[in-house]
Amino acid sequence: AALERMPGWDEEEDTPLANLVKKDQAKAAKAAPQQAPKKQEEKKKAEKKSKQQPKRAAGGGLENDVDAILRARDAGKSSGKSKIQVFISQHGSNILVGLAVLAVIYFKFAEESWTGYRSNDSQQKMENPFKLLGVSSSASDADIKKAYRKISLVLHPDKNPNGTPEEADRFTRITAAYKVLSDPEKRKRWLNHENPDHSSLPSDTESLLDRTISNQLKPKSAWLVLAYADWSDECWDLAERWEQTSKDLGRYVQVGRFDLDTQPKLAKKFNTVSVPMIYTYVDGVVQTFYGDPTHLNITLFLAKSLTDSVQVLRDATGGSFLSERSDHVKAMLFAQPGGVKLRLAFRAMARRFAASADFGEVTVEAADQLRHIYNVHKEPSIVIAKEGGHKPYIYSGQMTYTRISQIFQQHQFDTVSRLSIHNYKSLCGAGSRGEAPCVLYLYDSSKDSESSFSAVKAAMRNASIEDMSVAVKEEPERFSASYAWVDLKKHAGFKKQLDGVANKVIALNARTKSILPFEGDATSPAALAAFVASFEHHDEGDWDTLSGPIELAFEKLPWNWRADLRKMTPQLMSAIVVIACMLLWYALQNLWYEYQDTKKKGAFRKNINLARQRHVEAESKKNAKWRQAEEENKKVAESRKKEQEEKERRRVEAARESAEVALRDAQRQREEAARKAQAAAAA
């Protein structure tokens, strides 16, 4: 059946395919000299020139024509350019296209990884319930109920029995919207861009949202962040441990979480592709937690993330730490290895009071001189060093977060601090040091002399040290009195508020925005101490209220380039390593190119031989295919011929059989006629 003749088949034209191809090749060979005479002439010239070349090279070996090809190839190269420049000039466009393709592929896959786990799109399909009810997102429960009742009076099936299907569908959607907004939990989920009908993970942790990311994740903030999804069983298993951990570590840093399904910007920022994942966000740097999410492991991870907040002190670096930024309080922690919670609390305080104090952790080894200078024999100990020449304050024994916080609230400022927009609330009764006013010296650098300023500052310093020595011994320890000075030349607004105040020393209460002039001798520490003690005996009527808020000019915090340089040390080392690797790569590349040049000729010869061999193999395979095609055509022709002969034989047999049948029929007819004739004769 497969060899049956197709319609329109002409048996006379059944010529093998190979014969046709050979005829075409013969025709092309005959026409080639007429079509391309120039190419044949060039070929003859090249062969004649190659025969005229010497057969032996200078070294005595036979010269291969491949060497001539290589010389011709290298002749056009410019010797003034380096190999890298030549390579870039030759392949620059290909390199750029390849980089562009790789960038597109990378960002495509990155986008898929950022958005590949968005399984919850029910909120996007659901209409805005506030819009359906015609109320704002800040509407009260009474306003929502009133709006729903007003719409129900018009669209409810009992009130509108002849309503259209569209009105019935609208009433159904409005009822669903009212159910969402009347339920506080569902309404909260909607406002948080979550599915209101989905059971979300319960948590007291602050929710991070895409629309508030700039207000929450500030560049100078520290966060512990959890990425979760409601559909993840691992997140539900971690929920209880995370709540306990967040309550404990929330004292040190801010703790938050975000939903991978509904917050794509945060997922992209933290490069989150699976859940649950735990991160730290410290000063704009994201670090990822890997391992078993136990409370201890997460605490250790957070402590390591805050390492850059403190300096590591040894005997070799202690001097520079104490000498730089002399107007800052110096806090040093002496502790043995371990103490994760202690170091975490110390580093958290370092971030909290970074504007007024410098913090350092003293190592166990190579720091014997520091321990001897400050007479530290018991660890853990916290040493607070203020202005040079004064005895430091040493706190030893058991350290809790509350105690460490009290220590740094007490000693966060120098004995006599310069008042600024950054510290006036804490110094003067509106911050963490309680509600006690501060004693403020009104110094005007354009009028007052340096000698008077030094004398008053020395008296205030002595009074502050005396009061501090008493305050730290009291049980419970109270906050010492705050002494400060301000340059009125730099704070014109504050100077205008104090216009008419003739006294050089005043008491300033930042909480009530009032002042109390000091009438005594400003150079007497005893008089200043008595003035501080008299605060409790003055009524509110004795204080003069300022005309408005305290107007201190904004001052940019001084740049601590040494600290920033220490923080950037890993980046600088990485940059140095990268530059060194680039130089090494350049040198190795030049050597590689030289090595490649020595191998190119041999490789070129090898490639030519391989090409010739492949060409011969291809030709042999091609001829084999032609022969196979001819044999197949012969088989097809023979099978068709046999088929035709079989059909002819069958036709002849059929004709013979039909002739025999006709003869038999004629014989029967003759016999029948004879019988009839006999019958008639007998009758």
XYZ file of C-alpha atoms in Angstrom, residues 119-597:
479
model
C -0.196 34.047 46.101
C -2.838 36.303 47.678
C -4.630 38.544 45.212
C -8.116 38.454 46.695
C -7.822 42.025 47.976
C -7.012 43.263 44.482
C -10.148 41.514 43.151
C -12.350 42.915 45.934
C -13.753 46.409 45.518
C -12.893 49.197 47.925
C -15.467 48.921 50.762
C -15.131 52.610 51.675
C -15.883 53.580 48.091
C -18.882 51.251 47.920
C -20.407 52.797 51.035
C -19.407 56.329 50.038
C -17.366 57.088 53.194
C -13.751 58.017 53.817
C -11.141 55.638 55.233
C -11.165 57.592 58.518
C -14.958 57.300 58.956
C -16.232 56.213 62.368
C -18.345 53.134 63.019
C -21.440 55.332 63.368
C -20.813 56.987 59.974
C -20.362 53.574 58.326
C -23.546 52.225 59.895
C -25.477 55.338 58.873
C -24.272 55.080 55.257
C -25.195 51.390 55.071
C -28.662 52.022 56.513
C -29.266 54.821 54.032
C -28.372 52.575 51.082
C -30.416 49.670 52.493
C -33.567 51.796 52.542
C -33.241 52.079 48.767
C -31.718 48.799 47.597
C -32.887 46.192 50.153
C -35.078 43.533 48.443
C -37.895 44.202 50.924
C -37.825 47.907 50.120
C -37.196 47.411 46.422
C -39.162 44.269 45.343
C -39.131 45.284 41.679
C -35.427 45.937 41.566
C -33.224 44.914 38.670
C -30.558 42.160 38.911
C -27.887 44.888 38.783
C -29.370 46.575 41.871
C -29.530 43.236 43.690
C -25.868 42.547 42.872
C -24.897 46.024 44.049
C -26.723 45.501 47.347
C -24.877 42.185 47.819
C -21.513 43.882 47.288
C -22.434 46.732 49.648
C -23.464 44.226 52.330
C -20.101 42.448 51.971
C -18.325 45.807 52.271
C -20.284 46.645 55.426
C -19.334 43.302 56.977
C -15.670 44.109 56.373
C -15.821 47.631 57.813
C -18.011 46.723 60.777
C -15.475 44.136 61.953
C -12.423 45.892 63.520
C -10.064 43.026 62.632
C -11.194 42.823 59.002
C -11.062 46.599 58.668
C -7.521 46.622 60.051
C -6.482 43.940 57.568
C -7.944 45.930 54.684
C -6.145 49.110 55.737
C -2.919 47.069 55.987
C -3.433 45.887 52.378
C -4.230 42.353 53.561
C -7.038 39.984 52.702
C -9.839 40.801 55.179
C -11.287 37.274 54.968
C -7.953 35.564 55.573
C -6.781 34.484 59.003
C -3.496 36.310 59.456
C -0.705 35.636 61.911
C -1.460 37.399 65.224
C 1.325 39.637 66.453
C 1.965 42.697 68.596
C 4.964 43.557 66.426
C 4.827 46.765 64.415
C 3.764 46.190 60.801
C 6.054 47.535 58.092
C 4.214 48.774 54.992
C 5.331 49.808 51.519
C 3.565 53.165 51.778
C 5.306 54.077 55.054
C 8.690 52.520 54.405
C 10.482 55.883 54.173
C 9.147 56.981 57.577
C 9.882 53.689 59.304
C 13.198 52.470 57.890
C 15.198 55.657 58.278
C 18.904 55.717 57.363
C 20.065 56.031 60.996
C 17.628 53.552 62.525
C 18.131 50.010 63.813
C 15.505 47.327 63.208
C 14.982 43.619 63.726
C 12.627 42.527 60.928
C 10.648 39.346 60.221
C 9.366 38.469 56.744
C 6.333 36.215 56.965
C 3.340 34.909 55.009
C 0.014 33.722 56.386
C 0.053 30.602 54.202
C 3.387 29.354 55.552
C 3.267 26.609 58.195
C 6.822 27.502 59.243
C 5.682 31.061 60.033
C 2.862 29.762 62.239
C 5.340 27.501 64.053
C 7.684 30.460 64.611
C 4.948 32.895 65.717
C 5.093 32.223 69.475
C 8.904 32.275 69.647
C 8.977 35.472 67.566
C 6.561 37.222 69.935
C 8.681 36.339 72.956
C 11.883 37.370 71.188
C 10.444 40.652 69.909
C 9.196 41.632 73.383
C 12.645 40.993 74.844
C 14.742 42.578 72.076
C 12.341 45.481 71.534
C 14.177 47.317 74.329
C 17.357 47.452 72.279
C 16.138 48.119 68.736
C 12.882 48.593 66.908
C 11.140 45.367 65.942
C 8.817 44.981 62.959
C 7.500 42.528 60.407
C 6.117 42.630 56.868
C 3.928 40.339 54.777
C 5.700 38.914 51.746
C 2.445 38.678 49.781
C 1.229 42.243 50.228
C 4.424 44.304 50.557
C 6.450 43.822 47.330
C 8.668 46.894 47.890
C 9.844 45.632 51.264
C 10.364 42.159 49.807
C 12.527 43.723 47.110
C 14.453 45.864 49.618
C 15.301 42.841 51.777
C 15.623 40.525 48.738
C 13.104 38.122 50.270
C 12.111 35.094 48.216
C 11.013 32.700 50.956
C 9.554 32.807 54.453
C 10.132 33.000 57.323
C 13.263 35.166 57.115
C 14.797 37.364 59.825
C 16.863 40.467 59.067
C 18.564 43.373 60.787
C 18.433 46.839 59.281
C 21.145 49.009 60.836
C 22.026 52.383 59.303
C 20.693 51.305 55.922
C 22.616 47.987 55.871
C 20.612 44.752 55.675
C 21.974 41.537 57.189
C 20.259 38.158 56.953
C 19.925 35.609 59.743
C 20.715 31.970 58.893
C 20.282 29.138 61.322
C 17.864 27.855 63.928
C 15.647 30.831 64.959
C 15.967 30.351 68.715
C 15.903 33.267 71.124
C 19.621 32.942 71.894
C 20.658 32.737 68.236
C 18.574 35.771 67.250
C 19.971 37.738 70.205
C 23.536 36.852 69.195
C 22.754 37.803 65.582
C 21.407 41.201 66.677
C 24.436 41.853 68.896
C 26.807 41.118 66.007
C 24.802 43.423 63.738
C 25.391 46.322 66.164
C 29.170 45.775 66.372
C 29.934 48.915 64.349
C 28.294 51.072 67.049
C 31.306 50.624 69.350
C 35.065 50.622 68.990
C 37.256 47.665 69.917
C 39.851 48.964 72.393
C 43.313 47.655 73.127
C 46.296 49.321 74.706
C 47.441 50.415 71.234
C 44.126 52.105 70.343
C 42.991 53.354 73.741
C 44.972 56.600 73.521
C 43.406 57.720 70.262
C 39.950 56.799 71.555
C 40.355 58.983 74.640
C 41.965 61.917 72.823
C 39.608 62.342 69.859
C 36.421 64.381 70.363
C 37.415 65.593 73.822
C 33.987 67.188 74.354
C 32.348 63.732 74.351
C 31.909 61.411 77.295
C 33.963 58.202 77.003
C 32.258 54.934 77.996
C 34.275 51.704 78.156
C 33.037 48.185 78.812
C 35.396 45.717 80.491
C 33.960 42.197 80.212
C 35.042 38.632 79.633
C 33.978 36.745 76.474
C 30.285 35.992 76.349
C 27.704 38.190 77.996
C 25.568 38.559 74.873
C 22.802 40.531 76.606
C 25.342 42.839 78.275
C 27.103 43.634 75.019
C 23.781 44.046 73.229
C 22.603 46.554 75.853
C 25.928 48.424 75.690
C 25.788 48.648 71.898
C 22.158 49.767 72.002
C 23.174 52.582 74.383
C 26.015 53.455 72.039
C 23.469 54.111 69.293
C 21.118 55.949 71.629
C 23.706 58.373 73.025
C 26.033 58.591 70.019
C 25.593 62.381 69.788
C 27.179 63.042 73.190
C 29.326 60.008 74.041
C 31.826 57.602 72.496
C 31.657 53.883 73.344
C 34.344 51.223 73.324
C 34.603 47.553 74.276
C 37.928 46.586 75.840
C 39.353 43.265 74.693
C 40.453 40.551 77.102
C 43.948 40.358 75.640
C 46.371 43.218 74.886
C 44.502 45.604 77.219
C 46.281 45.142 80.575
C 47.453 48.758 80.589
C 43.886 50.088 80.288
C 42.773 47.843 83.152
C 45.664 49.098 85.275
C 45.004 52.791 84.512
C 41.348 52.600 85.512
C 41.953 50.098 88.343
C 39.506 47.550 86.969
C 39.736 44.302 88.923
C 36.159 43.068 88.668
C 34.339 42.352 85.453
C 31.959 43.235 83.982
C 32.634 46.908 84.641
C 31.603 50.098 82.861
C 33.996 53.051 83.114
C 32.716 56.565 82.393
C 35.508 59.092 81.705
C 34.643 62.735 81.228
C 36.946 65.777 81.063
C 40.622 64.987 81.461
C 42.076 65.232 84.939
C 38.916 64.149 86.747
C 38.340 60.799 88.391
C 36.346 58.411 86.193
C 33.160 56.730 87.373
C 33.345 52.941 87.611
C 30.286 50.674 87.807
C 30.845 46.977 88.531
C 28.775 43.982 89.434
C 25.604 42.651 87.896
C 24.512 44.666 84.889
C 20.875 44.766 83.807
C 19.367 46.750 80.978
C 17.635 49.081 83.430
C 20.834 49.764 85.328
C 22.868 50.360 82.169
C 20.182 52.731 80.908
C 20.272 54.684 84.188
C 24.064 54.890 84.066
C 24.108 56.437 80.611
C 21.170 58.733 81.301
C 23.168 60.020 84.254
C 26.468 60.375 82.398
C 25.399 61.024 78.822
C 26.700 64.619 78.959
C 29.936 66.204 80.017
C 30.214 67.975 83.368
C 29.528 71.313 81.646
C 27.928 70.743 78.245
C 27.382 73.149 75.402
C 23.640 73.657 74.941
C 22.348 72.892 71.455
C 19.191 71.947 69.622
C 20.158 68.289 70.072
C 20.518 68.127 73.869
C 18.582 70.985 75.483
C 15.509 68.858 76.265
C 17.507 66.103 77.998
C 19.632 68.610 79.902
C 16.879 70.963 80.981
C 14.000 68.866 82.277
C 12.182 67.646 79.181
C 14.006 64.405 78.484
C 15.275 61.163 79.962
C 16.996 62.836 82.966
C 13.775 63.818 84.652
C 12.113 67.222 85.079
C 14.907 69.062 86.906
C 15.943 72.373 85.213
C 19.498 73.024 84.120
C 21.884 75.778 85.175
C 22.799 77.732 82.042
C 25.580 80.249 81.535
C 24.696 82.862 78.906
C 27.966 83.460 77.128
C 28.250 85.942 74.276
C 31.490 85.476 72.370
C 31.091 88.928 70.774
C 31.139 90.728 74.170
C 32.374 88.515 77.031
C 36.015 87.782 77.658
C 37.582 84.355 77.604
C 38.830 84.726 81.187
C 35.340 85.305 82.616
C 34.007 82.395 80.560
C 36.764 80.101 81.861
C 36.153 81.166 85.463
C 32.408 80.569 85.347
C 32.848 77.268 83.511
C 35.402 76.075 86.105
C 32.986 76.915 88.945
C 30.158 75.106 87.200
C 32.416 72.105 86.583
C 33.401 71.846 90.246
C 29.774 72.163 91.347
C 28.736 69.479 88.848
C 31.463 67.049 89.961
C 30.577 67.554 93.622
C 26.890 66.991 92.988
C 27.634 63.953 90.812
C 29.781 62.334 93.508
C 26.866 62.654 95.940
C 24.187 61.554 93.457
C 25.872 58.275 92.476
C 26.131 57.209 96.143
C 22.469 57.730 96.951
C 20.038 54.815 96.975
C 18.289 54.883 94.638
C 20.720 56.811 92.518
C 19.316 60.193 91.481
C 20.171 62.328 88.469
C 22.756 64.981 89.176
C 22.178 68.622 88.351
C 22.887 69.640 84.757
C 25.242 72.512 84.013
C 25.582 73.945 80.524
C 26.596 77.026 78.571
C 25.375 78.571 75.349
C 26.928 81.048 72.924
C 24.221 83.656 72.275
C 26.086 84.893 69.205
C 25.255 81.658 67.391
C 21.658 81.559 68.620
C 20.135 84.890 67.708
C 16.543 83.706 68.239
C 17.251 82.533 71.786
C 19.122 85.770 72.496
C 16.075 87.756 71.380
C 13.859 85.705 73.701
C 16.171 86.563 76.619
C 16.215 90.267 75.772
C 16.077 92.179 79.051
C 17.666 89.439 81.172
C 20.743 91.010 82.729
C 21.935 87.932 84.626
C 24.641 85.792 83.076
C 23.502 82.583 84.792
C 19.914 81.338 84.733
C 17.961 78.170 85.393
C 16.174 76.925 82.253
C 13.179 74.594 82.328
C 12.614 73.249 78.809
C 9.392 71.505 79.851
C 7.607 74.666 81.015
C 9.684 77.024 78.789
C 10.552 79.256 81.735
C 13.697 80.719 83.325
C 14.854 81.686 86.820
C 17.692 84.273 87.079
C 20.660 83.595 89.378
C 21.517 86.552 91.604
C 24.651 85.198 93.289
C 28.339 84.896 92.381
C 28.678 82.801 89.210
C 32.318 81.957 89.977
C 31.457 80.299 93.323
C 30.726 76.547 93.200
C 29.011 76.730 96.585
C 26.676 79.510 95.409
C 25.799 77.535 92.288
C 25.089 74.407 94.384
C 22.868 76.434 96.697
C 21.027 77.835 93.660
C 20.329 74.304 92.457
C 19.085 73.270 95.901
C 16.689 76.253 95.942
C 14.738 75.016 92.892
C 12.403 73.033 95.150
C 11.511 76.136 97.198
C 10.574 78.404 94.285
C 6.949 78.641 93.213
C 5.847 78.723 89.609
C 5.301 82.466 89.944
C 9.029 82.987 90.537
C 9.804 81.630 87.062
C 9.616 83.893 84.006
C 7.879 82.265 81.028
C 9.455 82.735 77.620
C 7.467 84.302 74.793
C 7.404 81.087 72.757
C 9.229 77.817 72.127
C 12.957 77.809 72.799
C 14.573 79.005 69.571
C 17.986 77.410 69.234
C 19.666 77.438 65.830
C 20.120 74.108 64.131
C 23.704 72.894 64.355
C 24.983 70.027 62.307
C 26.685 67.428 64.445
C 30.474 67.464 63.993
C 31.782 64.917 61.562
C 33.662 62.167 63.321
C 35.783 61.154 60.365
C 37.798 58.657 62.392
C 34.686 56.765 63.414
C 33.324 56.824 59.881
C 36.682 55.641 58.577
C 36.617 52.739 61.020
C 33.115 51.831 59.895
C 34.240 51.972 56.273
C 37.320 49.843 56.881
C 35.762 46.666 55.406
C 34.651 48.585 52.320
C 38.078 50.209 51.914
C 39.815 46.868 52.277
C 37.435 45.397 49.724
C 38.201 48.260 47.332
C 41.959 47.750 47.783
C 41.590 44.027 47.165
C 39.502 44.687 44.050
C 42.091 47.146 42.662
C 44.920 44.707 43.376
C 42.983 41.912 41.708
C 42.328 44.109 38.666
C 46.041 44.914 38.323
C 46.920 41.267 38.737
C 44.281 40.330 36.196
C 45.700 42.856 33.726
C 49.206 41.393 34.106
C 47.976 37.829 33.839
C 45.884 38.742 30.822
C 48.922 40.120 29.017
C 50.834 36.947 29.813
C 47.870 34.921 28.669
C 47.695 36.771 25.364
C 51.397 36.142 24.800
C 50.886 32.479 25.572
C 47.896 32.367 23.267
C 49.911 33.875 20.408
